[in-house]
Amino acid sequence: MSKVRTALLSVSDKTGLAEFAGGLAALGIKILSTGGTARVLREAGVEVTDVSDHTDSPEIMEGRVKTLHPRIHGGILARRDEPSHMEQASEQNIEMIDLVCVNLYPFAKVTRGGASFAEAIENIDIGGPSMVRSAAKNHADVVVVTDPADYQPLLEELRDQGRIASETRRRLATKAFATTAAYDGMIA
């Protein structure tokens, strides 16, 4: 149960986002974010580091590639109890990411609204499911959040305990894998 020091937030559904990020920031947690999420957080007065600044790589291909980077996935997947992982992270200047908050592009909503095939394709999230799966795989070290309903209970646990318990991490990882499985099933 490691302490949460850095959180990556990248969400389509902005419900409760500013309050959640503000609560994390008030606990001294550094916030990394992407495009529209970062903009909403800045407008709410939350200090944010853009993922492109964190990775030293711009968002490219109309936003198709922004989080698919070793400084993101290495920071999520590194096992904190594995010295070789931590050594490699240090060598590659990879900062650990301890909490990943992602909800996925609204594929179902877009396709139900009569989107063209091209619009549907552009609403297939790639980076989001990748980060969610990475964080869920490494839930011993990383908290994964895919549902705004979990924001307040997580903030309360962080305030009360200073950490997120392994049982909570496991429950959220299970929910995350169910989320990506349902998302892929819907696309198929």
mmCIF file with all atom_site columns, C-alpha atoms in Angstrom:
data_model
loop_
_atom_site.group_PDB
_atom_site.id
_atom_site.type_symbol
_atom_site.label_atom_id
_atom_site.label_alt_id
_atom_site.label_comp_id
_atom_site.label_asym_id
_atom_site.label_entity_id
_atom_site.label_seq_id
_atom_site.pdbx_PDB_ins_code
_atom_site.Cartn_x
_atom_site.Cartn_y
_atom_site.Cartn_z
_atom_site.occupancy
_atom_site.B_iso_or_equiv
_atom_site.pdbx_formal_charge
_atom_site.auth_seq_id
_atom_site.auth_comp_id
_atom_site.auth_asym_id
_atom_site.auth_atom_id
_atom_site.pdbx_PDB_model_num
ATOM 1   C CA . MET A 1 1   ? 0.000   0.000  0.000   1.00 0.00 ? 1   MET A CA 1
ATOM 2   C CA . SER A 1 2   ? 2.094   2.870  -1.247  1.00 0.00 ? 2   SER A CA 1
ATOM 3   C CA . LYS A 1 3   ? 1.237   6.523  -0.827  1.00 0.00 ? 3   LYS A CA 1
ATOM 4   C CA . VAL A 1 4   ? -0.441  8.381  -3.689  1.00 0.00 ? 4   VAL A CA 1
ATOM 5   C CA . ARG A 1 5   ? 1.907   11.145 -4.849  1.00 0.00 ? 5   ARG A CA 1
ATOM 6   C CA . THR A 1 6   ? 1.016   11.558 -8.539  1.00 0.00 ? 6   THR A CA 1
ATOM 7   C CA . ALA A 1 7   ? -2.346  11.074 -10.249 1.00 0.00 ? 7   ALA A CA 1
ATOM 8   C CA . LEU A 1 8   ? -3.138  10.995 -13.955 1.00 0.00 ? 8   LEU A CA 1
ATOM 9   C CA . LEU A 1 9   ? -6.653  12.161 -14.819 1.00 0.00 ? 9   LEU A CA 1
ATOM 10  C CA . SER A 1 10  ? -8.039  11.835 -18.352 1.00 0.00 ? 10  SER A CA 1
ATOM 11  C CA . VAL A 1 11  ? -11.809 11.616 -18.579 1.00 0.00 ? 11  VAL A CA 1
ATOM 12  C CA . SER A 1 12  ? -14.613 12.058 -21.083 1.00 0.00 ? 12  SER A CA 1
ATOM 13  C CA . ASP A 1 13  ? -17.284 12.308 -18.385 1.00 0.00 ? 13  ASP A CA 1
ATOM 14  C CA . LYS A 1 14  ? -16.301 15.373 -16.338 1.00 0.00 ? 14  LYS A CA 1
ATOM 15  C CA . THR A 1 15  ? -18.911 14.703 -13.603 1.00 0.00 ? 15  THR A CA 1
ATOM 16  C CA . GLY A 1 16  ? -17.361 15.492 -10.213 1.00 0.00 ? 16  GLY A CA 1
ATOM 17  C CA . LEU A 1 17  ? -13.921 15.883 -11.782 1.00 0.00 ? 17  LEU A CA 1
ATOM 18  C CA . ALA A 1 18  ? -13.019 19.336 -10.440 1.00 0.00 ? 18  ALA A CA 1
ATOM 19  C CA . GLU A 1 19  ? -13.987 18.385 -6.893  1.00 0.00 ? 19  GLU A CA 1
ATOM 20  C CA . PHE A 1 20  ? -12.061 15.108 -7.086  1.00 0.00 ? 20  PHE A CA 1
ATOM 21  C CA . ALA A 1 21  ? -8.937  16.714 -8.536  1.00 0.00 ? 21  ALA A CA 1
ATOM 22  C CA . GLY A 1 22  ? -9.189  19.605 -6.085  1.00 0.00 ? 22  GLY A CA 1
ATOM 23  C CA . GLY A 1 23  ? -9.404  17.119 -3.223  1.00 0.00 ? 23  GLY A CA 1
ATOM 24  C CA . LEU A 1 24  ? -6.362  15.238 -4.510  1.00 0.00 ? 24  LEU A CA 1
ATOM 25  C CA . ALA A 1 25  ? -4.405  18.476 -4.940  1.00 0.00 ? 25  ALA A CA 1
ATOM 26  C CA . ALA A 1 26  ? -5.362  19.586 -1.415  1.00 0.00 ? 26  ALA A CA 1
ATOM 27  C CA . LEU A 1 27  ? -3.707  16.373 -0.185  1.00 0.00 ? 27  LEU A CA 1
ATOM 28  C CA . GLY A 1 28  ? -0.493  17.359 -1.970  1.00 0.00 ? 28  GLY A CA 1
ATOM 29  C CA . ILE A 1 29  ? -0.969  14.988 -4.913  1.00 0.00 ? 29  ILE A CA 1
ATOM 30  C CA . LYS A 1 30  ? 0.504   16.136 -8.240  1.00 0.00 ? 30  LYS A CA 1
ATOM 31  C CA . ILE A 1 31  ? -2.027  16.089 -11.081 1.00 0.00 ? 31  ILE A CA 1
ATOM 32  C CA . LEU A 1 32  ? -1.132  15.071 -14.650 1.00 0.00 ? 32  LEU A CA 1
ATOM 33  C CA . SER A 1 33  ? -3.769  15.453 -17.319 1.00 0.00 ? 33  SER A CA 1
ATOM 34  C CA . THR A 1 34  ? -4.623  15.562 -21.007 1.00 0.00 ? 34  THR A CA 1
ATOM 35  C CA . GLY A 1 35  ? -6.360  18.099 -23.284 1.00 0.00 ? 35  GLY A CA 1
ATOM 36  C CA . GLY A 1 36  ? -9.945  18.805 -22.287 1.00 0.00 ? 36  GLY A CA 1
ATOM 37  C CA . THR A 1 37  ? -9.550  17.352 -18.819 1.00 0.00 ? 37  THR A CA 1
ATOM 38  C CA . ALA A 1 38  ? -6.587  19.644 -18.094 1.00 0.00 ? 38  ALA A CA 1
ATOM 39  C CA . ARG A 1 39  ? -8.546  22.631 -19.413 1.00 0.00 ? 39  ARG A CA 1
ATOM 40  C CA . VAL A 1 40  ? -11.516 21.913 -17.110 1.00 0.00 ? 40  VAL A CA 1
ATOM 41  C CA . LEU A 1 41  ? -9.200  21.487 -14.125 1.00 0.00 ? 41  LEU A CA 1
ATOM 42  C CA . ARG A 1 42  ? -7.353  24.747 -14.822 1.00 0.00 ? 42  ARG A CA 1
ATOM 43  C CA . GLU A 1 43  ? -10.677 26.585 -15.136 1.00 0.00 ? 43  GLU A CA 1
ATOM 44  C CA . ALA A 1 44  ? -11.560 25.174 -11.695 1.00 0.00 ? 44  ALA A CA 1
ATOM 45  C CA . GLY A 1 45  ? -8.274  26.481 -10.276 1.00 0.00 ? 45  GLY A CA 1
ATOM 46  C CA . VAL A 1 46  ? -6.524  23.104 -9.960  1.00 0.00 ? 46  VAL A CA 1
ATOM 47  C CA . GLU A 1 47  ? -2.801  23.073 -10.753 1.00 0.00 ? 47  GLU A CA 1
ATOM 48  C CA . VAL A 1 48  ? -2.156  20.616 -13.579 1.00 0.00 ? 48  VAL A CA 1
ATOM 49  C CA . THR A 1 49  ? 0.859   19.334 -15.503 1.00 0.00 ? 49  THR A CA 1
ATOM 50  C CA . ASP A 1 50  ? 0.037   18.484 -19.104 1.00 0.00 ? 50  ASP A CA 1
ATOM 51  C CA . VAL A 1 51  ? 0.917   14.926 -20.107 1.00 0.00 ? 51  VAL A CA 1
ATOM 52  C CA . SER A 1 52  ? 2.814   16.367 -23.076 1.00 0.00 ? 52  SER A CA 1
ATOM 53  C CA . ASP A 1 53  ? 5.050   18.317 -20.671 1.00 0.00 ? 53  ASP A CA 1
ATOM 54  C CA . HIS A 1 54  ? 5.479   15.219 -18.491 1.00 0.00 ? 54  HIS A CA 1
ATOM 55  C CA . THR A 1 55  ? 6.536   13.070 -21.447 1.00 0.00 ? 55  THR A CA 1
ATOM 56  C CA . ASP A 1 56  ? 8.359   15.785 -23.405 1.00 0.00 ? 56  ASP A CA 1
ATOM 57  C CA . SER A 1 57  ? 6.253   14.607 -26.372 1.00 0.00 ? 57  SER A CA 1
ATOM 58  C CA . PRO A 1 58  ? 3.375   16.538 -27.949 1.00 0.00 ? 58  PRO A CA 1
ATOM 59  C CA . GLU A 1 59  ? -0.078  15.092 -28.497 1.00 0.00 ? 59  GLU A CA 1
ATOM 60  C CA . ILE A 1 60  ? -0.005  13.992 -32.137 1.00 0.00 ? 60  ILE A CA 1
ATOM 61  C CA . MET A 1 61  ? -2.282  12.711 -34.878 1.00 0.00 ? 61  MET A CA 1
ATOM 62  C CA . GLU A 1 62  ? -5.275  14.787 -33.781 1.00 0.00 ? 62  GLU A CA 1
ATOM 63  C CA . GLY A 1 63  ? -4.970  13.502 -30.211 1.00 0.00 ? 63  GLY A CA 1
ATOM 64  C CA . ARG A 1 64  ? -4.817  9.830  -31.184 1.00 0.00 ? 64  ARG A CA 1
ATOM 65  C CA . VAL A 1 65  ? -1.403  9.570  -29.530 1.00 0.00 ? 65  VAL A CA 1
ATOM 66  C CA . LYS A 1 66  ? -0.913  11.335 -26.220 1.00 0.00 ? 66  LYS A CA 1
ATOM 67  C CA . THR A 1 67  ? -0.620  8.841  -23.378 1.00 0.00 ? 67  THR A CA 1
ATOM 68  C CA . LEU A 1 68  ? 0.928   5.906  -25.256 1.00 0.00 ? 68  LEU A CA 1
ATOM 69  C CA . HIS A 1 69  ? 4.418   6.652  -23.939 1.00 0.00 ? 69  HIS A CA 1
ATOM 70  C CA . PRO A 1 70  ? 6.988   4.870  -21.724 1.00 0.00 ? 70  PRO A CA 1
ATOM 71  C CA . ARG A 1 71  ? 6.919   7.737  -19.205 1.00 0.00 ? 71  ARG A CA 1
ATOM 72  C CA . ILE A 1 72  ? 3.213   7.097  -18.751 1.00 0.00 ? 72  ILE A CA 1
ATOM 73  C CA . HIS A 1 73  ? 3.023   3.307  -18.918 1.00 0.00 ? 73  HIS A CA 1
ATOM 74  C CA . GLY A 1 74  ? 6.387   2.804  -17.217 1.00 0.00 ? 74  GLY A CA 1
ATOM 75  C CA . GLY A 1 75  ? 5.192   5.068  -14.404 1.00 0.00 ? 75  GLY A CA 1
ATOM 76  C CA . ILE A 1 76  ? 2.018   3.011  -14.074 1.00 0.00 ? 76  ILE A CA 1
ATOM 77  C CA . LEU A 1 77  ? 3.406   -0.508 -14.598 1.00 0.00 ? 77  LEU A CA 1
ATOM 78  C CA . ALA A 1 78  ? 6.653   -0.294 -12.602 1.00 0.00 ? 78  ALA A CA 1
ATOM 79  C CA . ARG A 1 79  ? 6.547   -2.587 -9.592  1.00 0.00 ? 79  ARG A CA 1
ATOM 80  C CA . ARG A 1 80  ? 7.687   -0.488 -6.658  1.00 0.00 ? 80  ARG A CA 1
ATOM 81  C CA . ASP A 1 81  ? 8.971   -3.610 -4.837  1.00 0.00 ? 81  ASP A CA 1
ATOM 82  C CA . GLU A 1 82  ? 11.127  -4.726 -7.777  1.00 0.00 ? 82  GLU A CA 1
ATOM 83  C CA . PRO A 1 83  ? 14.582  -3.079 -7.648  1.00 0.00 ? 83  PRO A CA 1
ATOM 84  C CA . SER A 1 84  ? 15.244  -3.628 -11.363 1.00 0.00 ? 84  SER A CA 1
ATOM 85  C CA . HIS A 1 85  ? 12.006  -1.837 -12.267 1.00 0.00 ? 85  HIS A CA 1
ATOM 86  C CA . MET A 1 86  ? 12.888  1.108  -10.070 1.00 0.00 ? 86  MET A CA 1
ATOM 87  C CA . GLU A 1 87  ? 16.440  1.225  -11.418 1.00 0.00 ? 87  GLU A CA 1
ATOM 88  C CA . GLN A 1 88  ? 15.197  1.221  -15.012 1.00 0.00 ? 88  GLN A CA 1
ATOM 89  C CA . ALA A 1 89  ? 12.640  3.913  -14.173 1.00 0.00 ? 89  ALA A CA 1
ATOM 90  C CA . SER A 1 90  ? 15.391  6.054  -12.720 1.00 0.00 ? 90  SER A CA 1
ATOM 91  C CA . GLU A 1 91  ? 17.632  5.508  -15.742 1.00 0.00 ? 91  GLU A CA 1
ATOM 92  C CA . GLN A 1 92  ? 14.784  6.494  -18.091 1.00 0.00 ? 92  GLN A CA 1
ATOM 93  C CA . ASN A 1 93  ? 13.619  9.459  -15.975 1.00 0.00 ? 93  ASN A CA 1
ATOM 94  C CA . ILE A 1 94  ? 10.232  7.811  -15.378 1.00 0.00 ? 94  ILE A CA 1
ATOM 95  C CA . GLU A 1 95  ? 8.214   9.248  -12.495 1.00 0.00 ? 95  GLU A CA 1
ATOM 96  C CA . MET A 1 96  ? 5.818   6.888  -10.744 1.00 0.00 ? 96  MET A CA 1
ATOM 97  C CA . ILE A 1 97  ? 2.078   7.399  -11.315 1.00 0.00 ? 97  ILE A CA 1
ATOM 98  C CA . ASP A 1 98  ? 0.128   6.179  -8.304  1.00 0.00 ? 98  ASP A CA 1
ATOM 99  C CA . LEU A 1 99  ? -3.470  6.841  -9.319  1.00 0.00 ? 99  LEU A CA 1
ATOM 100 C CA . VAL A 1 100 ? -5.053  6.640  -12.776 1.00 0.00 ? 100 VAL A CA 1
ATOM 101 C CA . CYS A 1 101 ? -8.513  8.119  -13.260 1.00 0.00 ? 101 CYS A CA 1
ATOM 102 C CA . VAL A 1 102 ? -9.908  7.431  -16.717 1.00 0.00 ? 102 VAL A CA 1
ATOM 103 C CA . ASN A 1 103 ? -13.325 7.039  -18.216 1.00 0.00 ? 103 ASN A CA 1
ATOM 104 C CA . LEU A 1 104 ? -13.517 6.112  -21.843 1.00 0.00 ? 104 LEU A CA 1
ATOM 105 C CA . TYR A 1 105 ? -14.642 7.875  -24.999 1.00 0.00 ? 105 TYR A CA 1
ATOM 106 C CA . PRO A 1 106 ? -18.445 7.749  -25.306 1.00 0.00 ? 106 PRO A CA 1
ATOM 107 C CA . PHE A 1 107 ? -18.567 5.177  -28.107 1.00 0.00 ? 107 PHE A CA 1
ATOM 108 C CA . ALA A 1 108 ? -22.095 3.939  -27.273 1.00 0.00 ? 108 ALA A CA 1
ATOM 109 C CA . LYS A 1 109 ? -23.547 7.432  -27.019 1.00 0.00 ? 109 LYS A CA 1
ATOM 110 C CA . VAL A 1 110 ? -21.968 8.507  -30.310 1.00 0.00 ? 110 VAL A CA 1
ATOM 111 C CA . THR A 1 111 ? -23.060 5.414  -32.214 1.00 0.00 ? 111 THR A CA 1
ATOM 112 C CA . ARG A 1 112 ? -26.614 5.526  -30.786 1.00 0.00 ? 112 ARG A CA 1
ATOM 113 C CA . GLY A 1 113 ? -26.809 9.106  -32.039 1.00 0.00 ? 113 GLY A CA 1
ATOM 114 C CA . GLY A 1 114 ? -26.453 7.988  -35.650 1.00 0.00 ? 114 GLY A CA 1
ATOM 115 C CA . ALA A 1 115 ? -22.746 8.697  -36.089 1.00 0.00 ? 115 ALA A CA 1
ATOM 116 C CA . SER A 1 116 ? -21.083 7.912  -39.361 1.00 0.00 ? 116 SER A CA 1
ATOM 117 C CA . PHE A 1 117 ? -18.677 4.985  -39.503 1.00 0.00 ? 117 PHE A CA 1
ATOM 118 C CA . ALA A 1 118 ? -15.719 7.441  -39.482 1.00 0.00 ? 118 ALA A CA 1
ATOM 119 C CA . GLU A 1 119 ? -17.110 9.210  -36.376 1.00 0.00 ? 119 GLU A CA 1
ATOM 120 C CA . ALA A 1 120 ? -17.608 5.866  -34.660 1.00 0.00 ? 120 ALA A CA 1
ATOM 121 C CA . ILE A 1 121 ? -13.997 4.875  -35.398 1.00 0.00 ? 121 ILE A CA 1
ATOM 122 C CA . GLU A 1 122 ? -12.705 8.141  -33.909 1.00 0.00 ? 122 GLU A CA 1
ATOM 123 C CA . ASN A 1 123 ? -14.654 7.398  -30.721 1.00 0.00 ? 123 ASN A CA 1
ATOM 124 C CA . ILE A 1 124 ? -12.846 4.126  -30.086 1.00 0.00 ? 124 ILE A CA 1
ATOM 125 C CA . ASP A 1 125 ? -10.594 4.900  -27.135 1.00 0.00 ? 125 ASP A CA 1
ATOM 126 C CA . ILE A 1 126 ? -7.110  3.382  -27.277 1.00 0.00 ? 126 ILE A CA 1
ATOM 127 C CA . GLY A 1 127 ? -4.999  5.223  -24.696 1.00 0.00 ? 127 GLY A CA 1
ATOM 128 C CA . GLY A 1 128 ? -7.730  5.166  -22.044 1.00 0.00 ? 128 GLY A CA 1
ATOM 129 C CA . PRO A 1 129 ? -8.220  1.383  -21.975 1.00 0.00 ? 129 PRO A CA 1
ATOM 130 C CA . SER A 1 130 ? -4.440  0.937  -22.124 1.00 0.00 ? 130 SER A CA 1
ATOM 131 C CA . MET A 1 131 ? -3.936  3.092  -19.024 1.00 0.00 ? 131 MET A CA 1
ATOM 132 C CA . VAL A 1 132 ? -6.871  1.468  -17.233 1.00 0.00 ? 132 VAL A CA 1
ATOM 133 C CA . ARG A 1 133 ? -5.556  -2.035 -17.927 1.00 0.00 ? 133 ARG A CA 1
ATOM 134 C CA . SER A 1 134 ? -2.001  -1.060 -16.941 1.00 0.00 ? 134 SER A CA 1
ATOM 135 C CA . ALA A 1 135 ? -3.187  0.434  -13.652 1.00 0.00 ? 135 ALA A CA 1
ATOM 136 C CA . ALA A 1 136 ? -5.506  -2.498 -12.928 1.00 0.00 ? 136 ALA A CA 1
ATOM 137 C CA . LYS A 1 137 ? -2.706  -4.983 -13.626 1.00 0.00 ? 137 LYS A CA 1
ATOM 138 C CA . ASN A 1 138 ? -0.477  -3.128 -11.167 1.00 0.00 ? 138 ASN A CA 1
ATOM 139 C CA . HIS A 1 139 ? -3.207  -2.423 -8.611  1.00 0.00 ? 139 HIS A CA 1
ATOM 140 C CA . ALA A 1 140 ? -0.842  -3.390 -5.779  1.00 0.00 ? 140 ALA A CA 1
ATOM 141 C CA . ASP A 1 141 ? 0.912   -0.081 -6.458  1.00 0.00 ? 141 ASP A CA 1
ATOM 142 C CA . VAL A 1 142 ? -1.593  1.958  -8.482  1.00 0.00 ? 142 VAL A CA 1
ATOM 143 C CA . VAL A 1 143 ? -5.186  2.972  -7.781  1.00 0.00 ? 143 VAL A CA 1
ATOM 144 C CA . VAL A 1 144 ? -7.405  2.788  -10.866 1.00 0.00 ? 144 VAL A CA 1
ATOM 145 C CA . VAL A 1 145 ? -10.626 4.803  -11.003 1.00 0.00 ? 145 VAL A CA 1
ATOM 146 C CA . THR A 1 146 ? -13.121 4.462  -13.861 1.00 0.00 ? 146 THR A CA 1
ATOM 147 C CA . ASP A 1 147 ? -16.354 5.643  -12.232 1.00 0.00 ? 147 ASP A CA 1
ATOM 148 C CA . PRO A 1 148 ? -17.134 9.106  -10.826 1.00 0.00 ? 148 PRO A CA 1
ATOM 149 C CA . ALA A 1 149 ? -19.176 7.381  -8.094  1.00 0.00 ? 149 ALA A CA 1
ATOM 150 C CA . ASP A 1 150 ? -15.849 6.253  -6.595  1.00 0.00 ? 150 ASP A CA 1
ATOM 151 C CA . TYR A 1 151 ? -14.329 9.746  -6.318  1.00 0.00 ? 151 TYR A CA 1
ATOM 152 C CA . GLN A 1 152 ? -15.762 10.760 -2.956  1.00 0.00 ? 152 GLN A CA 1
ATOM 153 C CA . PRO A 1 153 ? -15.150 7.433  -1.159  1.00 0.00 ? 153 PRO A CA 1
ATOM 154 C CA . LEU A 1 154 ? -11.533 7.468  -2.411  1.00 0.00 ? 154 LEU A CA 1
ATOM 155 C CA . LEU A 1 155 ? -10.977 11.008 -1.193  1.00 0.00 ? 155 LEU A CA 1
ATOM 156 C CA . GLU A 1 156 ? -12.420 10.055 2.184   1.00 0.00 ? 156 GLU A CA 1
ATOM 157 C CA . GLU A 1 157 ? -10.139 7.009  2.421   1.00 0.00 ? 157 GLU A CA 1
ATOM 158 C CA . LEU A 1 158 ? -7.111  9.099  1.460   1.00 0.00 ? 158 LEU A CA 1
ATOM 159 C CA . ARG A 1 159 ? -8.007  11.766 4.031   1.00 0.00 ? 159 ARG A CA 1
ATOM 160 C CA . ASP A 1 160 ? -8.705  9.226  6.786   1.00 0.00 ? 160 ASP A CA 1
ATOM 161 C CA . GLN A 1 161 ? -5.954  6.678  6.117   1.00 0.00 ? 161 GLN A CA 1
ATOM 162 C CA . GLY A 1 162 ? -3.410  8.567  4.017   1.00 0.00 ? 162 GLY A CA 1
ATOM 163 C CA . ARG A 1 163 ? -3.461  5.617  1.587   1.00 0.00 ? 163 ARG A CA 1
ATOM 164 C CA . ILE A 1 164 ? -5.834  3.406  -0.350  1.00 0.00 ? 164 ILE A CA 1
ATOM 165 C CA . ALA A 1 165 ? -6.207  -0.070 1.146   1.00 0.00 ? 165 ALA A CA 1
ATOM 166 C CA . SER A 1 166 ? -5.311  -3.146 -0.887  1.00 0.00 ? 166 SER A CA 1
ATOM 167 C CA . GLU A 1 167 ? -8.941  -4.355 -0.710  1.00 0.00 ? 167 GLU A CA 1
ATOM 168 C CA . THR A 1 168 ? -10.128 -1.097 -2.279  1.00 0.00 ? 168 THR A CA 1
ATOM 169 C CA . ARG A 1 169 ? -7.425  -1.306 -4.952  1.00 0.00 ? 169 ARG A CA 1
ATOM 170 C CA . ARG A 1 170 ? -8.443  -4.869 -5.814  1.00 0.00 ? 170 ARG A CA 1
ATOM 171 C CA . ARG A 1 171 ? -12.143 -3.953 -5.979  1.00 0.00 ? 171 ARG A CA 1
ATOM 172 C CA . LEU A 1 172 ? -11.402 -1.004 -8.258  1.00 0.00 ? 172 LEU A CA 1
ATOM 173 C CA . ALA A 1 173 ? -9.119  -3.135 -10.465 1.00 0.00 ? 173 ALA A CA 1
ATOM 174 C CA . THR A 1 174 ? -11.896 -5.699 -10.882 1.00 0.00 ? 174 THR A CA 1
ATOM 175 C CA . LYS A 1 175 ? -14.295 -2.899 -11.820 1.00 0.00 ? 175 LYS A CA 1
ATOM 176 C CA . ALA A 1 176 ? -11.723 -1.512 -14.275 1.00 0.00 ? 176 ALA A CA 1
ATOM 177 C CA . PHE A 1 177 ? -11.270 -4.836 -16.074 1.00 0.00 ? 177 PHE A CA 1
ATOM 178 C CA . ALA A 1 178 ? -15.061 -5.226 -16.273 1.00 0.00 ? 178 ALA A CA 1
ATOM 179 C CA . THR A 1 179 ? -15.258 -1.717 -17.746 1.00 0.00 ? 179 THR A CA 1
ATOM 180 C CA . THR A 1 180 ? -12.701 -2.372 -20.490 1.00 0.00 ? 180 THR A CA 1
ATOM 181 C CA . ALA A 1 181 ? -14.229 -5.772 -21.275 1.00 0.00 ? 181 ALA A CA 1
ATOM 182 C CA . ALA A 1 182 ? -17.695 -4.249 -21.674 1.00 0.00 ? 182 ALA A CA 1
ATOM 183 C CA . TYR A 1 183 ? -16.254 -1.414 -23.766 1.00 0.00 ? 183 TYR A CA 1
ATOM 184 C CA . ASP A 1 184 ? -14.488 -3.818 -26.148 1.00 0.00 ? 184 ASP A CA 1
ATOM 185 C CA . GLY A 1 185 ? -17.604 -5.982 -26.348 1.00 0.00 ? 185 GLY A CA 1
ATOM 186 C CA . MET A 1 186 ? -19.720 -2.970 -27.261 1.00 0.00 ? 186 MET A CA 1
ATOM 187 C CA . ILE A 1 187 ? -17.290 -1.973 -30.014 1.00 0.00 ? 187 ILE A CA 1
ATOM 188 C CA . ALA A 1 188 ? -17.177 -5.518 -31.394 1.00 0.00 ? 188 ALA A CA 1
#
